[in-house]
N, CA and C atoms as an extended XYZ file, in Angstrom:
576
Properties=species:S:1:pos:R:3:atomname:S:1:resname:S:1:resid:I:1 pbc="F F F"
N         0.848       -1.193        0.000 N   UNK     1
C         0.000        0.000        0.000 CA  UNK     1
C         0.882        1.242        0.000 C   UNK     1
N         0.637        2.135       -0.960 N   UNK     2
C         1.403        3.363       -1.070 CA  UNK     2
C         0.649        4.468       -0.353 C   UNK     2
N         1.313        5.100        0.601 N   UNK     3
C         0.712        6.191        1.359 CA  UNK     3
C         0.960        7.513        0.652 C   UNK     3
N        -0.139        8.208        0.323 N   UNK     4
C         0.007        9.510       -0.310 CA  UNK     4
C        -0.452       10.610        0.639 C   UNK     4
N         0.147       11.777        0.472 N   UNK     5
C        -0.301       12.992        1.152 CA  UNK     5
C        -0.893       13.898        0.094 C   UNK     5
N        -1.998       14.535        0.431 N   UNK     6
C        -2.629       15.504       -0.452 CA  UNK     6
C        -2.406       16.882        0.162 C   UNK     6
N        -1.765       17.773       -0.595 N   UNK     7
C        -1.508       19.138       -0.138 CA  UNK     7
C        -2.576       20.045       -0.745 C   UNK     7
N        -3.208       20.868        0.097 N   UNK     8
C        -4.340       21.693       -0.321 CA  UNK     8
C        -4.239       23.094        0.284 C   UNK     8
N        -4.968       24.025       -0.330 N   UNK     9
C        -5.060       25.379        0.225 CA  UNK     9
C        -6.494       25.872        0.349 C   UNK     9
N        -7.430       25.229       -0.330 N   UNK    10
C        -8.775       25.789       -0.418 CA  UNK    10
C        -9.885       24.868        0.012 C   UNK    10
N       -10.950       24.855       -0.798 N   UNK    11
C       -12.180       24.160       -0.407 CA  UNK    11
C       -12.058       22.642       -0.447 C   UNK    11
N       -11.204       22.117       -1.311 N   UNK    12
C       -10.898       20.694       -1.243 CA  UNK    12
C       -11.799       19.765       -2.028 C   UNK    12
N       -12.412       20.239       -3.103 N   UNK    13
C       -13.245       19.318       -3.890 CA  UNK    13
C       -12.390       18.225       -4.530 C   UNK    13
N       -11.221       18.585       -5.037 N   UNK    14
C       -10.332       17.557       -5.596 CA  UNK    14
C        -9.807       16.630       -4.505 C   UNK    14
N        -9.511       17.189       -3.360 N   UNK    15
C        -9.047       16.381       -2.225 CA  UNK    15
C       -10.101       15.340       -1.852 C   UNK    15
N       -11.341       15.783       -1.687 N   UNK    16
C       -12.416       14.846       -1.346 CA  UNK    16
C       -12.603       13.801       -2.437 C   UNK    16
N       -12.532       14.233       -3.681 N   UNK    17
C       -12.689       13.313       -4.806 CA  UNK    17
C       -11.605       12.230       -4.766 C   UNK    17
N       -10.374       12.626       -4.481 N   UNK    18
C        -9.277       11.656       -4.382 CA  UNK    18
C        -9.493       10.690       -3.223 C   UNK    18
N        -9.865       11.209       -2.063 N   UNK    19
C       -10.078       10.352       -0.886 CA  UNK    19
C       -11.177        9.323       -1.185 C   UNK    19
N       -12.266        9.775       -1.774 N   UNK    20
C       -13.366        8.855       -2.088 CA  UNK    20
C       -12.944        7.824       -3.154 C   UNK    20
N       -12.189        8.274       -4.143 N   UNK    21
C       -11.756        7.386       -5.221 CA  UNK    21
C       -10.890        6.243       -4.674 C   UNK    21
N       -10.004        6.563       -3.725 N   UNK    22
C        -9.069        5.555       -3.211 CA  UNK    22
C        -9.549        4.869       -1.935 C   UNK    22
N       -10.792        5.140       -1.530 N   UNK    23
C       -11.310        4.604       -0.277 CA  UNK    23
C       -11.141        3.093       -0.157 C   UNK    23
N       -11.426        2.367       -1.204 N   UNK    24
C       -11.353        0.907       -1.146 CA  UNK    24
C       -10.177        0.342       -1.952 C   UNK    24
N        -9.215        1.206       -2.270 N   UNK    25
C        -8.067        0.762       -3.062 CA  UNK    25
C        -7.161       -0.170       -2.253 C   UNK    25
N        -6.611       -1.135       -2.940 N   UNK    26
C        -5.639       -2.027       -2.305 CA  UNK    26
C        -4.213       -1.555       -2.552 C   UNK    26
N        -4.056       -0.479       -3.318 N   UNK    27
C        -2.721        0.002       -3.676 CA  UNK    27
C        -2.409        1.396       -3.175 C   UNK    27
N        -3.416        2.243       -3.027 N   UNK    28
C        -3.198        3.647       -2.667 CA  UNK    28
C        -4.013        3.989       -1.429 C   UNK    28
N        -3.345        4.606       -0.450 N   UNK    29
C        -3.980        5.034        0.781 CA  UNK    29
C        -3.771        6.536        0.946 C   UNK    29
N        -4.871        7.288        1.038 N   UNK    30
C        -4.771        8.722        1.338 CA  UNK    30
C        -4.503        8.831        2.833 C   UNK    30
N        -3.233        8.963        3.189 N   UNK    31
C        -2.811        8.852        4.577 CA  UNK    31
C        -2.789       10.181        5.322 C   UNK    31
N        -2.740       11.302        4.585 N   UNK    32
C        -2.593       12.602        5.238 CA  UNK    32
C        -3.021       13.703        4.287 C   UNK    32
N        -3.688       14.721        4.834 N   UNK    33
C        -3.988       15.944        4.098 CA  UNK    33
C        -3.289       17.086        4.813 C   UNK    33
N        -2.500       17.844        4.058 N   UNK    34
C        -1.734       18.960        4.606 CA  UNK    34
C        -2.208       20.242        3.947 C   UNK    34
N        -2.463       21.259        4.758 N   UNK    35
C        -2.832       22.564        4.219 CA  UNK    35
C        -1.942       23.647        4.797 C   UNK    35
N        -1.665       24.648        3.974 N   UNK    36
C        -0.929       25.815        4.460 CA  UNK    36
C        -1.865       26.795        5.161 C   UNK    36
N        -3.178       26.542        5.100 N   UNK    37
C        -4.166       27.428        5.714 CA  UNK    37
C        -5.009       26.665        6.729 C   UNK    37
N        -5.040       27.153        7.950 N   UNK    38
C        -5.792       26.483        9.015 CA  UNK    38
C        -7.291       26.468        8.740 C   UNK    38
N        -7.780       27.450        7.957 N   UNK    39
C        -9.218       27.533        7.702 CA  UNK    39
C        -9.633       26.921        6.364 C   UNK    39
N        -8.745       26.176        5.731 N   UNK    40
C        -9.083       25.539        4.449 CA  UNK    40
C       -10.184       24.498        4.677 C   UNK    40
N       -11.268       24.610        3.919 N   UNK    41
C       -12.380       23.674        4.095 CA  UNK    41
C       -11.978       22.248        3.713 C   UNK    41
N       -10.911       22.121        2.941 N   UNK    42
C       -10.404       20.786        2.602 CA  UNK    42
C       -10.092       19.976        3.863 C   UNK    42
N        -9.651       20.640        4.922 N   UNK    43
C        -9.334       19.937        6.176 CA  UNK    43
C       -10.600       19.342        6.793 C   UNK    43
N       -11.687       20.076        6.714 N   UNK    44
C       -12.973       19.579        7.222 CA  UNK    44
C       -13.412       18.371        6.401 C   UNK    44
N       -13.311       18.485        5.081 N   UNK    45
C       -13.694       17.368        4.209 CA  UNK    45
C       -12.881       16.114        4.569 C   UNK    45
N       -11.576       16.282        4.727 N   UNK    46
C       -10.700       15.142        5.032 CA  UNK    46
C       -11.065       14.516        6.377 C   UNK    46
N       -11.262       15.359        7.382 N   UNK    47
C       -11.593       14.847        8.711 CA  UNK    47
C       -12.912       14.074        8.698 C   UNK    47
N       -13.905       14.584        7.951 N   UNK    48
C       -15.191       13.886        7.851 CA  UNK    48
C       -15.034       12.515        7.206 C   UNK    48
N       -14.022       12.373        6.359 N   UNK    49
C       -13.780       11.099        5.678 CA  UNK    49
C       -12.727       10.253        6.400 C   UNK    49
N       -12.326       10.687        7.588 N   UNK    50
C       -11.430        9.889        8.428 CA  UNK    50
C        -9.966        9.954        8.048 C   UNK    50
N        -9.553       10.991        7.318 N   UNK    51
C        -8.149       11.126        6.936 CA  UNK    51
C        -7.480       12.143        7.856 C   UNK    51
N        -6.339       11.782        8.457 N   UNK    52
C        -5.630       12.725        9.317 CA  UNK    52
C        -5.226       13.994        8.567 C   UNK    52
N        -5.185       15.110        9.302 N   UNK    53
C        -4.834       16.387        8.697 CA  UNK    53
C        -3.723       17.070        9.478 C   UNK    53
N        -3.050       17.994        8.800 N   UNK    54
C        -2.034       18.817        9.443 CA  UNK    54
C        -2.032       20.187        8.775 C   UNK    54
N        -1.700       21.206        9.555 N   UNK    55
C        -1.585       22.559        9.033 CA  UNK    55
C        -0.112       22.936        9.034 C   UNK    55
N         0.357       23.428        7.882 N   UNK    56
C         1.757       23.816        7.739 CA  UNK    56
C         1.826       25.192        7.071 C   UNK    56
N         1.685       26.272        7.865 N   UNK    57
C         1.863       27.605        7.290 CA  UNK    57
C         3.283       27.743        6.724 C   UNK    57
N         3.522       28.805        5.981 N   UNK    58
C         4.768       28.962        5.236 CA  UNK    58
C         6.037       28.679        6.054 C   UNK    58
N         6.172       29.200        7.270 N   UNK    59
C         7.419       28.905        8.012 CA  UNK    59
C         7.624       27.405        8.256 C   UNK    59
N         6.533       26.699        8.596 N   UNK    60
C         6.632       25.260        8.828 CA  UNK    60
C         6.845       24.498        7.521 C   UNK    60
N         6.118       24.912        6.486 N   UNK    61
C         6.251       24.271        5.181 CA  UNK    61
C         7.692       24.320        4.691 C   UNK    61
N         8.364       25.414        4.934 N   UNK    62
C         9.731       25.606        4.455 CA  UNK    62
C        10.795       25.100        5.419 C   UNK    62
N        10.378       24.422        6.474 N   UNK    63
C        11.318       23.916        7.478 CA  UNK    63
C        11.415       22.391        7.387 C   UNK    63
N        12.557       21.874        6.912 N   UNK    64
C        12.709       20.414        6.812 CA  UNK    64
C        12.549       19.704        8.157 C   UNK    64
N        12.900       20.395        9.257 N   UNK    65
C        12.797       19.789       10.582 CA  UNK    65
C        11.344       19.606       11.024 C   UNK    65
N        10.423       20.295       10.346 N   UNK    66
C         8.992       20.132       10.620 CA  UNK    66
C         8.370       19.161        9.619 C   UNK    66
N         8.630       19.421        8.330 N   UNK    67
C         7.921       18.668        7.290 CA  UNK    67
C         8.383       17.220        7.158 C   UNK    67
N         9.664       16.994        7.190 N   UNK    68
C        10.142       15.617        6.992 CA  UNK    68
C         9.655       14.676        8.090 C   UNK    68
N         9.743       15.055        9.373 N   UNK    69
C         9.189       14.169       10.406 CA  UNK    69
C         7.673       13.966       10.269 C   UNK    69
N         6.952       15.011        9.857 N   UNK    70
C         5.511       14.874        9.667 CA  UNK    70
C         5.215       13.837        8.587 C   UNK    70
N         5.882       13.942        7.456 N   UNK    71
C         5.635       13.008        6.354 CA  UNK    71
C         6.110       11.597        6.711 C   UNK    71
N         7.200       11.503        7.452 N   UNK    72
C         7.694       10.187        7.886 CA  UNK    72
C         6.734        9.529        8.874 C   UNK    72
N         6.126       10.340        9.730 N   UNK    73
C         5.170        9.811       10.720 CA  UNK    73
C         4.039        9.041       10.035 C   UNK    73
N         3.614        9.519        8.871 N   UNK    74
C         2.518        8.884        8.146 CA  UNK    74
C         3.003        7.994        7.005 C   UNK    74
N         4.304        7.771        6.932 N   UNK    75
C         4.860        6.874        5.912 CA  UNK    75
C         4.613        7.347        4.491 C   UNK    75
N         4.624        8.660        4.279 N   UNK    76
C         4.288        9.224        2.971 CA  UNK    76
C         5.351        8.871        1.942 C   UNK    76
N         4.885        8.359        0.800 N   UNK    77
C         5.775        7.971       -0.301 CA  UNK    77
C         5.527        8.788       -1.570 C   UNK    77
N         4.415        9.539       -1.594 N   UNK    78
C         4.017       10.248       -2.798 CA  UNK    78
C         3.159       11.430       -2.371 C   UNK    78
N         3.307       12.571       -3.060 N   UNK    79
C         2.564       13.785       -2.707 CA  UNK    79
C         1.772       14.261       -3.915 C   UNK    79
N         0.522       14.605       -3.657 N   UNK    80
C        -0.364       15.144       -4.693 CA  UNK    80
C        -0.753       16.562       -4.283 C   UNK    80
N        -0.468       17.518       -5.148 N   UNK    81
C        -0.916       18.884       -4.919 CA  UNK    81
C        -2.282       19.035       -5.575 C   UNK    81
N        -3.276       19.381       -4.772 N   UNK    82
C        -4.654       19.502       -5.272 CA  UNK    82
C        -5.183       20.877       -4.857 C   UNK    82
N        -4.780       21.889       -5.612 N   UNK    83
C        -5.149       23.249       -5.237 CA  UNK    83
C        -4.274       23.780       -4.122 C   UNK    83
N        -2.987       23.472       -4.191 N   UNK    84
C        -2.021       23.941       -3.199 CA  UNK    84
C        -1.278       25.130       -3.785 C   UNK    84
N        -1.339       26.281       -3.115 N   UNK    85
C        -0.839       27.511       -3.705 CA  UNK    85
C         0.650       27.798       -3.495 C   UNK    85
N         1.237       27.512       -2.327 N   UNK    86
C         2.657       27.862       -2.169 CA  UNK    86
C         3.568       27.009       -3.058 C   UNK    86
N         4.729       27.549       -3.351 N   UNK    87
C         5.749       26.754       -4.022 CA  UNK    87
C         6.214       25.665       -3.070 C   UNK    87
N         6.399       24.485       -3.590 N   UNK    88
C         6.916       23.376       -2.781 CA  UNK    88
C         8.414       23.629       -2.562 C   UNK    88
N         8.867       23.587       -1.315 N   UNK    89
C        10.285       23.857       -1.067 CA  UNK    89
C        11.191       22.807       -1.718 C   UNK    89
N        12.390       23.255       -2.082 N   UNK    90
C        13.332       22.387       -2.785 CA  UNK    90
C        13.641       21.104       -2.030 C   UNK    90
N        13.711       21.161       -0.692 N   UNK    91
C        14.061       19.951        0.052 CA  UNK    91
C        13.001       18.862       -0.138 C   UNK    91
N        11.737       19.250       -0.322 N   UNK    92
C        10.701       18.244       -0.577 CA  UNK    92
C        10.806       17.700       -1.996 C   UNK    92
N        11.075       18.582       -2.961 N   UNK    93
C        11.260       18.122       -4.341 CA  UNK    93
C        12.424       17.132       -4.400 C   UNK    93
N        13.499       17.435       -3.667 N   UNK    94
C        14.664       16.545       -3.637 CA  UNK    94
C        14.359       15.228       -2.927 C   UNK    94
N        13.555       15.291       -1.867 N   UNK    95
C        13.248       14.081       -1.085 CA  UNK    95
C        12.249       13.170       -1.795 C   UNK    95
N        11.461       13.754       -2.715 N   UNK    96
C        10.442       12.989       -3.443 CA  UNK    96
C        10.622       13.203       -4.953 C   UNK    96
N        11.746       12.741       -5.499 N   UNK    97
C        11.997       12.985       -6.934 CA  UNK    97
C        10.965       12.278       -7.813 C   UNK    97
N        10.312       13.066       -8.654 N   UNK    98
C         9.253       12.567       -9.544 CA  UNK    98
C         8.160       11.821       -8.767 C   UNK    98
N         7.992       12.237       -7.528 N   UNK    99
C         6.949       11.657       -6.682 CA  UNK    99
C         6.072       12.748       -6.068 C   UNK    99
N         6.074       13.915       -6.720 N   UNK   100
C         5.143       14.994       -6.379 CA  UNK   100
C         4.517       15.441       -7.691 C   UNK   100
N         3.177       15.415       -7.728 N   UNK   101
C         2.494       15.882       -8.934 CA  UNK   101
C         1.494       16.973       -8.562 C   UNK   101
N         1.175       17.785       -9.549 N   UNK   102
C         0.284       18.923       -9.351 CA  UNK   102
C        -0.785       18.932      -10.434 C   UNK   102
N        -1.939       19.465      -10.076 N   UNK   103
C        -2.984       19.714      -11.069 CA  UNK   103
C        -3.042       21.215      -11.295 C   UNK   103
N        -3.125       21.605      -12.567 N   UNK   104
C        -3.190       23.026      -12.918 CA  UNK   104
C        -4.415       23.256      -13.799 C   UNK   104
N        -5.186       24.336      -13.531 N   UNK   105
C        -6.446       24.543      -14.251 CA  UNK   105
C        -6.292       25.261      -15.597 C   UNK   105
N        -5.331       24.831      -16.376 N   UNK   106
C        -5.138       25.361      -17.730 CA  UNK   106
C        -4.266       24.384      -18.493 C   UNK   106
N        -4.157       24.637      -19.778 N   UNK   107
C        -3.309       23.802      -20.620 CA  UNK   107
C        -1.889       24.391      -20.626 C   UNK   107
N        -1.082       23.918      -19.699 N   UNK   108
C         0.300       24.407      -19.642 CA  UNK   108
C         0.989       24.098      -20.962 C   UNK   108
N         1.938       24.899      -21.405 N   UNK   109
C         2.601       25.961      -20.651 CA  UNK   109
C         1.854       27.291      -20.618 C   UNK   109
N         0.725       27.412      -21.296 N   UNK   110
C        -0.039       28.656      -21.204 CA  UNK   110
C        -0.625       28.816      -19.800 C   UNK   110
N        -0.686       30.040      -19.346 N   UNK   111
C        -1.370       30.410      -18.115 CA  UNK   111
C        -0.830       29.685      -16.888 C   UNK   111
N         0.486       29.559      -16.840 N   UNK   112
C         1.136       28.974      -15.677 CA  UNK   112
C         2.075       29.985      -15.040 C   UNK   112
N         2.668       29.590      -13.924 N   UNK   113
C         3.653       30.430      -13.256 CA  UNK   113
C         3.064       31.242      -12.123 C   UNK   113
N         3.888       32.119      -11.596 N   UNK   114
C         3.522       32.930      -10.423 CA  UNK   114
C         2.236       33.704      -10.676 C   UNK   114
N         1.323       33.616       -9.730 N   UNK   115
C         0.063       34.345       -9.804 CA  UNK   115
C        -1.017       33.670      -10.633 C   UNK   115
N        -0.664       32.598      -11.321 N   UNK   116
C        -1.635       31.910      -12.179 CA  UNK   116
C        -2.233       30.720      -11.433 C   UNK   116
N        -3.271       31.018      -10.673 N   UNK   117
C        -3.987       29.976       -9.946 CA  UNK   117
C        -5.466       30.356       -9.902 C   UNK   117
N        -6.299       29.345       -9.761 N   UNK   118
C        -7.733       29.549       -9.581 CA  UNK   118
C        -8.349       30.489      -10.594 C   UNK   118
N        -9.104       31.443      -10.094 N   UNK   119
C        -9.870       32.334      -10.953 CA  UNK   119
C        -8.978       33.192      -11.853 C   UNK   119
N        -7.760       33.484      -11.403 N   UNK   120
C        -6.830       34.269      -12.229 CA  UNK   120
C        -6.583       33.572      -13.569 C   UNK   120
N        -6.473       32.266      -13.516 N   UNK   121
C        -6.246       31.491      -14.744 CA  UNK   121
C        -7.451       31.600      -15.667 C   UNK   121
N        -8.629       31.382      -15.133 N   UNK   122
C        -9.832       31.386      -15.960 CA  UNK   122
C       -10.110       32.770      -16.550 C   UNK   122
N        -9.813       33.811      -15.782 N   UNK   123
C        -9.977       35.176      -16.299 CA  UNK   123
C        -8.990       35.439      -17.434 C   UNK   123
N        -7.764       34.935      -17.304 N   UNK   124
C        -6.771       35.112      -18.368 CA  UNK   124
C        -7.166       34.353      -19.631 C   UNK   124
N        -7.705       33.167      -19.461 N   UNK   125
C        -8.174       32.373      -20.603 CA  UNK   125
C        -9.293       33.125      -21.321 C   UNK   125
N       -10.227       33.683      -20.558 N   UNK   126
C       -11.336       34.446      -21.131 CA  UNK   126
C       -10.819       35.683      -21.861 C   UNK   126
N        -9.932       36.425      -21.211 N   UNK   127
C        -9.405       37.666      -21.785 CA  UNK   127
C        -8.667       37.411      -23.098 C   UNK   127
N        -8.034       36.242      -23.203 N   UNK   128
C        -7.287       35.907      -24.417 CA  UNK   128
C        -8.186       35.395      -25.535 C   UNK   128
N        -9.465       35.166      -25.236 N   UNK   129
C       -10.383       34.677      -26.268 CA  UNK   129
C       -10.095       33.256      -26.710 C   UNK   129
N        -9.578       32.449      -25.800 N   UNK   130
C        -9.258       31.062      -26.135 CA  UNK   130
C       -10.519       30.288      -26.535 C   UNK   130
N       -10.359       29.347      -27.446 N   UNK   131
C       -11.487       28.510      -27.878 CA  UNK   131
C       -11.533       27.184      -27.116 C   UNK   131
N       -10.514       26.957      -26.288 N   UNK   132
C       -10.504       25.763      -25.442 CA  UNK   132
C        -9.676       26.045      -24.197 C   UNK   132
N        -9.945       25.256      -23.182 N   UNK   133
C        -9.132       25.266      -21.978 CA  UNK   133
C        -9.029       23.821      -21.530 C   UNK   133
N        -8.512       23.631      -20.355 N   UNK   134
C        -8.411       22.263      -19.868 CA  UNK   134
C        -7.631       22.193      -18.587 C   UNK   134
N        -7.232       20.993      -18.258 N   UNK   135
C        -6.452       20.759      -17.045 CA  UNK   135
C        -5.155       20.074      -17.429 C   UNK   135
N        -4.139       20.328      -16.617 N   UNK   136
C        -2.840       19.702      -16.805 CA  UNK   136
C        -2.412       19.062      -15.500 C   UNK   136
N        -1.905       17.857      -15.575 N   UNK   137
C        -1.248       17.218      -14.437 CA  UNK   137
C         0.223       17.124      -14.799 C   UNK   137
N         1.083       17.581      -13.873 N   UNK   138
C         2.516       17.604      -14.170 CA  UNK   138
C         3.338       17.286      -12.930 C   UNK   138
N         4.580       16.859      -13.177 N   UNK   139
C         5.510       16.650      -12.071 CA  UNK   139
C         5.932       18.000      -11.512 C   UNK   139
N         6.178       18.041      -10.216 N   UNK   140
C         6.594       19.277       -9.556 CA  UNK   140
C         8.116       19.367       -9.555 C   UNK   140
N         8.597       20.539       -9.941 N   UNK   141
C        10.020       20.871       -9.911 CA  UNK   141
C        10.169       22.154       -9.097 C   UNK   141
N        11.400       22.599       -8.871 N   UNK   142
C        11.562       23.852       -8.127 CA  UNK   142
C        11.008       25.085       -8.846 C   UNK   142
N        10.755       24.992      -10.145 N   UNK   143
C        10.216       26.131      -10.898 CA  UNK   143
C         8.713       25.943      -11.081 C   UNK   143
N         7.940       26.931      -10.683 N   UNK   144
C         6.474       26.865      -10.683 CA  UNK   144
C         5.908       26.466      -12.043 C   UNK   144
N         5.108       25.413      -12.056 N   UNK   145
C         4.356       24.954      -13.236 CA  UNK   145
C         5.237       24.587      -14.426 C   UNK   145
N         6.477       24.204      -14.185 N   UNK   146
C         7.390       23.924      -15.306 CA  UNK   146
C         7.747       22.446      -15.451 C   UNK   146
N         7.239       21.592      -14.567 N   UNK   147
C         7.600       20.177      -14.622 CA  UNK   147
C         6.998       19.468      -15.821 C   UNK   147
N         7.573       18.319      -16.108 N   UNK   148
C         7.112       17.500      -17.234 CA  UNK   148
C         5.613       17.228      -17.137 C   UNK   148
N         4.926       17.399      -18.256 N   UNK   149
C         3.482       17.172      -18.305 CA  UNK   149
C         3.198       15.671      -18.364 C   UNK   149
N         2.294       15.243      -17.492 N   UNK   150
C         1.888       13.842      -17.418 CA  UNK   150
C         0.640       13.616      -18.281 C   UNK   150
N        -0.325       14.522      -18.160 N   UNK   151
C        -1.579       14.385      -18.901 CA  UNK   151
C        -2.259       15.737      -19.029 C   UNK   151
N        -2.994       15.887      -20.124 N   UNK   152
C        -3.821       17.069      -20.328 CA  UNK   152
C        -5.173       16.634      -20.885 C   UNK   152
N        -6.215       17.322      -20.447 N   UNK   153
C        -7.564       17.098      -20.964 CA  UNK   153
C        -8.135       18.454      -21.346 C   UNK   153
N        -8.846       18.474      -22.460 N   UNK   154
C        -9.334       19.733      -23.036 CA  UNK   154
C       -10.853       19.783      -23.059 C   UNK   154
N       -11.356       21.031      -23.075 N   UNK   155
C       -12.785       21.270      -23.234 CA  UNK   155
C       -12.953       22.519      -24.096 C   UNK   155
N       -13.938       22.472      -24.989 N   UNK   156
C       -14.203       23.599      -25.881 CA  UNK   156
C       -14.867       24.738      -25.112 C   UNK   156
N       -14.563       25.954      -25.537 N   UNK   157
C       -15.176       27.148      -24.967 CA  UNK   157
C       -15.932       27.884      -26.060 C   UNK   157
N       -16.945       28.607      -25.637 N   UNK   158
C       -17.663       29.463      -26.582 CA  UNK   158
C       -17.384       30.915      -26.205 C   UNK   158
N       -17.545       31.841      -27.144 N   UNK   159
C       -17.307       33.259      -26.844 CA  UNK   159
C       -18.205       33.782      -25.721 C   UNK   159
N       -19.348       33.134      -25.515 N   UNK   160
C       -20.278       33.573      -24.470 CA  UNK   160
C       -19.863       33.114      -23.074 C   UNK   160
N       -18.968       32.156      -22.983 N   UNK   161
C       -18.557       31.641      -21.673 CA  UNK   161
C       -17.911       32.747      -20.828 C   UNK   161
N       -18.372       32.864      -19.600 N   UNK   162
C       -17.739       33.768      -18.639 CA  UNK   162
C       -16.579       33.044      -17.975 C   UNK   162
N       -15.806       33.775      -17.177 N   UNK   163
C       -14.727       33.125      -16.425 CA  UNK   163
C       -15.292       32.045      -15.506 C   UNK   163
N       -16.462       32.295      -14.929 N   UNK   164
C       -17.105       31.276      -14.080 CA  UNK   164
C       -17.502       30.045      -14.877 C   UNK   164
N       -18.014       30.261      -16.102 N   UNK   165
C       -18.359       29.130      -16.972 CA  UNK   165
C       -17.111       28.315      -17.302 C   UNK   165
N       -16.028       29.020      -17.601 N   UNK   166
C       -14.764       28.348      -17.928 CA  UNK   166
C       -14.290       27.527      -16.740 C   UNK   166
N       -14.372       28.121      -15.557 N   UNK   167
C       -13.969       27.405      -14.335 CA  UNK   167
C       -14.796       26.142      -14.145 C   UNK   167
N       -16.103       26.255      -14.363 N   UNK   168
C       -16.997       25.099      -14.171 CA  UNK   168
C       -16.675       23.988      -15.167 C   UNK   168
N       -16.448       24.355      -16.417 N   UNK   169
C       -16.118       23.346      -17.433 CA  UNK   169
C       -14.796       22.653      -17.102 C   UNK   169
N       -13.805       23.429      -16.703 N   UNK   170
C       -12.491       22.859      -16.383 CA  UNK   170
C       -12.589       21.965      -15.146 C   UNK   170
N       -13.373       22.387      -14.166 N   UNK   171
C       -13.498       21.613      -12.929 CA  UNK   171
C       -14.117       20.238      -13.182 C   UNK   171
N       -15.037       20.160      -14.122 N   UNK   172
C       -15.614       18.860      -14.475 CA  UNK   172
C       -14.530       17.906      -14.980 C   UNK   172
N       -13.577       18.433      -15.740 N   UNK   173
C       -12.453       17.600      -16.200 CA  UNK   173
C       -11.648       17.081      -15.016 C   UNK   173
N       -11.386       17.961      -14.042 N   UNK   174
C       -10.625       17.551      -12.860 CA  UNK   174
C       -11.328       16.416      -12.122 C   UNK   174
N       -12.622       16.580      -11.906 N   UNK   175
C       -13.382       15.562      -11.172 CA  UNK   175
C       -13.372       14.225      -11.900 C   UNK   175
N       -13.419       14.278      -13.218 N   UNK   176
C       -13.466       13.047      -14.005 CA  UNK   176
C       -12.114       12.357      -14.106 C   UNK   176
N       -11.050       13.132      -14.306 N   UNK   177
C        -9.777       12.535      -14.701 CA  UNK   177
C        -8.677       12.499      -13.629 C   UNK   177
N        -8.670       13.443      -12.699 N   UNK   178
C        -7.521       13.570      -11.801 CA  UNK   178
C        -7.256       12.312      -10.965 C   UNK   178
N        -8.258       11.719      -10.314 N   UNK   179
C        -7.950       10.520       -9.515 CA  UNK   179
C        -7.350        9.384      -10.344 C   UNK   179
N        -7.856        9.202      -11.539 N   UNK   180
C        -7.337        8.126      -12.393 CA  UNK   180
C        -5.879        8.387      -12.797 C   UNK   180
N        -5.544        9.647      -13.046 N   UNK   181
C        -4.162        9.986      -13.397 CA  UNK   181
C        -3.247        9.751      -12.198 C   UNK   181
N        -3.692       10.141      -11.008 N   UNK   182
C        -2.900        9.878       -9.801 CA  UNK   182
C        -2.657        8.381       -9.670 C   UNK   182
N        -3.712        7.593       -9.831 N   UNK   183
C        -3.593        6.138       -9.735 CA  UNK   183
C        -2.606        5.592      -10.764 C   UNK   183
N        -2.689        6.083      -11.986 N   UNK   184
C        -1.799        5.628      -13.053 CA  UNK   184
C        -0.339        5.943      -12.737 C   UNK   184
N        -0.071        7.156      -12.242 N   UNK   185
C         1.306        7.543      -11.926 CA  UNK   185
C         1.846        6.707      -10.768 C   UNK   185
N         1.034        6.533       -9.736 N   UNK   186
C         1.465        5.708       -8.596 CA  UNK   186
C         1.749        4.279       -9.058 C   UNK   186
N         0.874        3.719       -9.868 N   UNK   187
C         1.100        2.362      -10.384 CA  UNK   187
C         2.386        2.285      -11.205 C   UNK   187
N         2.608        3.281      -12.069 N   UNK   188
C         3.804        3.280      -12.911 CA  UNK   188
C         5.085        3.356      -12.087 C   UNK   188
N         5.045        4.142      -10.996 N   UNK   189
C         6.255        4.329      -10.178 CA  UNK   189
C         6.496        3.134       -9.253 C   UNK   189
N         5.444        2.664       -8.604 N   UNK   190
C         5.633        1.710       -7.516 CA  UNK   190
C         5.315        0.262       -7.879 C   UNK   190
N         4.558        0.040       -8.965 N   UNK   191
C         4.090       -1.305       -9.225 CA  UNK   191
C         4.549       -1.896      -10.545 C   UNK   191
N         5.225       -1.096      -11.389 N   UNK   192
C         5.686       -1.653      -12.666 CA  UNK   192
C         7.147       -2.031      -12.614 C   UNK   192
């Protein structure tokens, strides 16, 4: 059984989706949910589903003496960023080489990098008049949104779509595809 940690910053719909998807898995265990924000609703979702949680504000997140023992306590072997806003510190990237993945609400390399998260992404997609958007799952590196792309899924947009419409369409892709991609990557790394 591979123990994964889910890192979150917000409401946690992807986090809950992952926990539910792997609930009866014989290969993947959602062992811990970590948030940089104490008031992230994702923590409530995780607790309701029986998954341990931890809060790691920026000073703790960037401290190997805090994070490494926390992850070791839960036997974490793989990290999934599901709406996690801070940059992952280099010591974690080094400790989990090609074992940290992120979901991004756009088709990278477009609309990635500093400041490109959540609604900012969807507003930029709208402003550019894009005819499609989508989601990207990629490996995490020390440079924001620059890791190797694992998978992308696309959805068509119409000129009438608002930023909220774009967000809703993209979110449906996340709900449908993200857990399966996580499962595929974990299987490829640990079981092949």
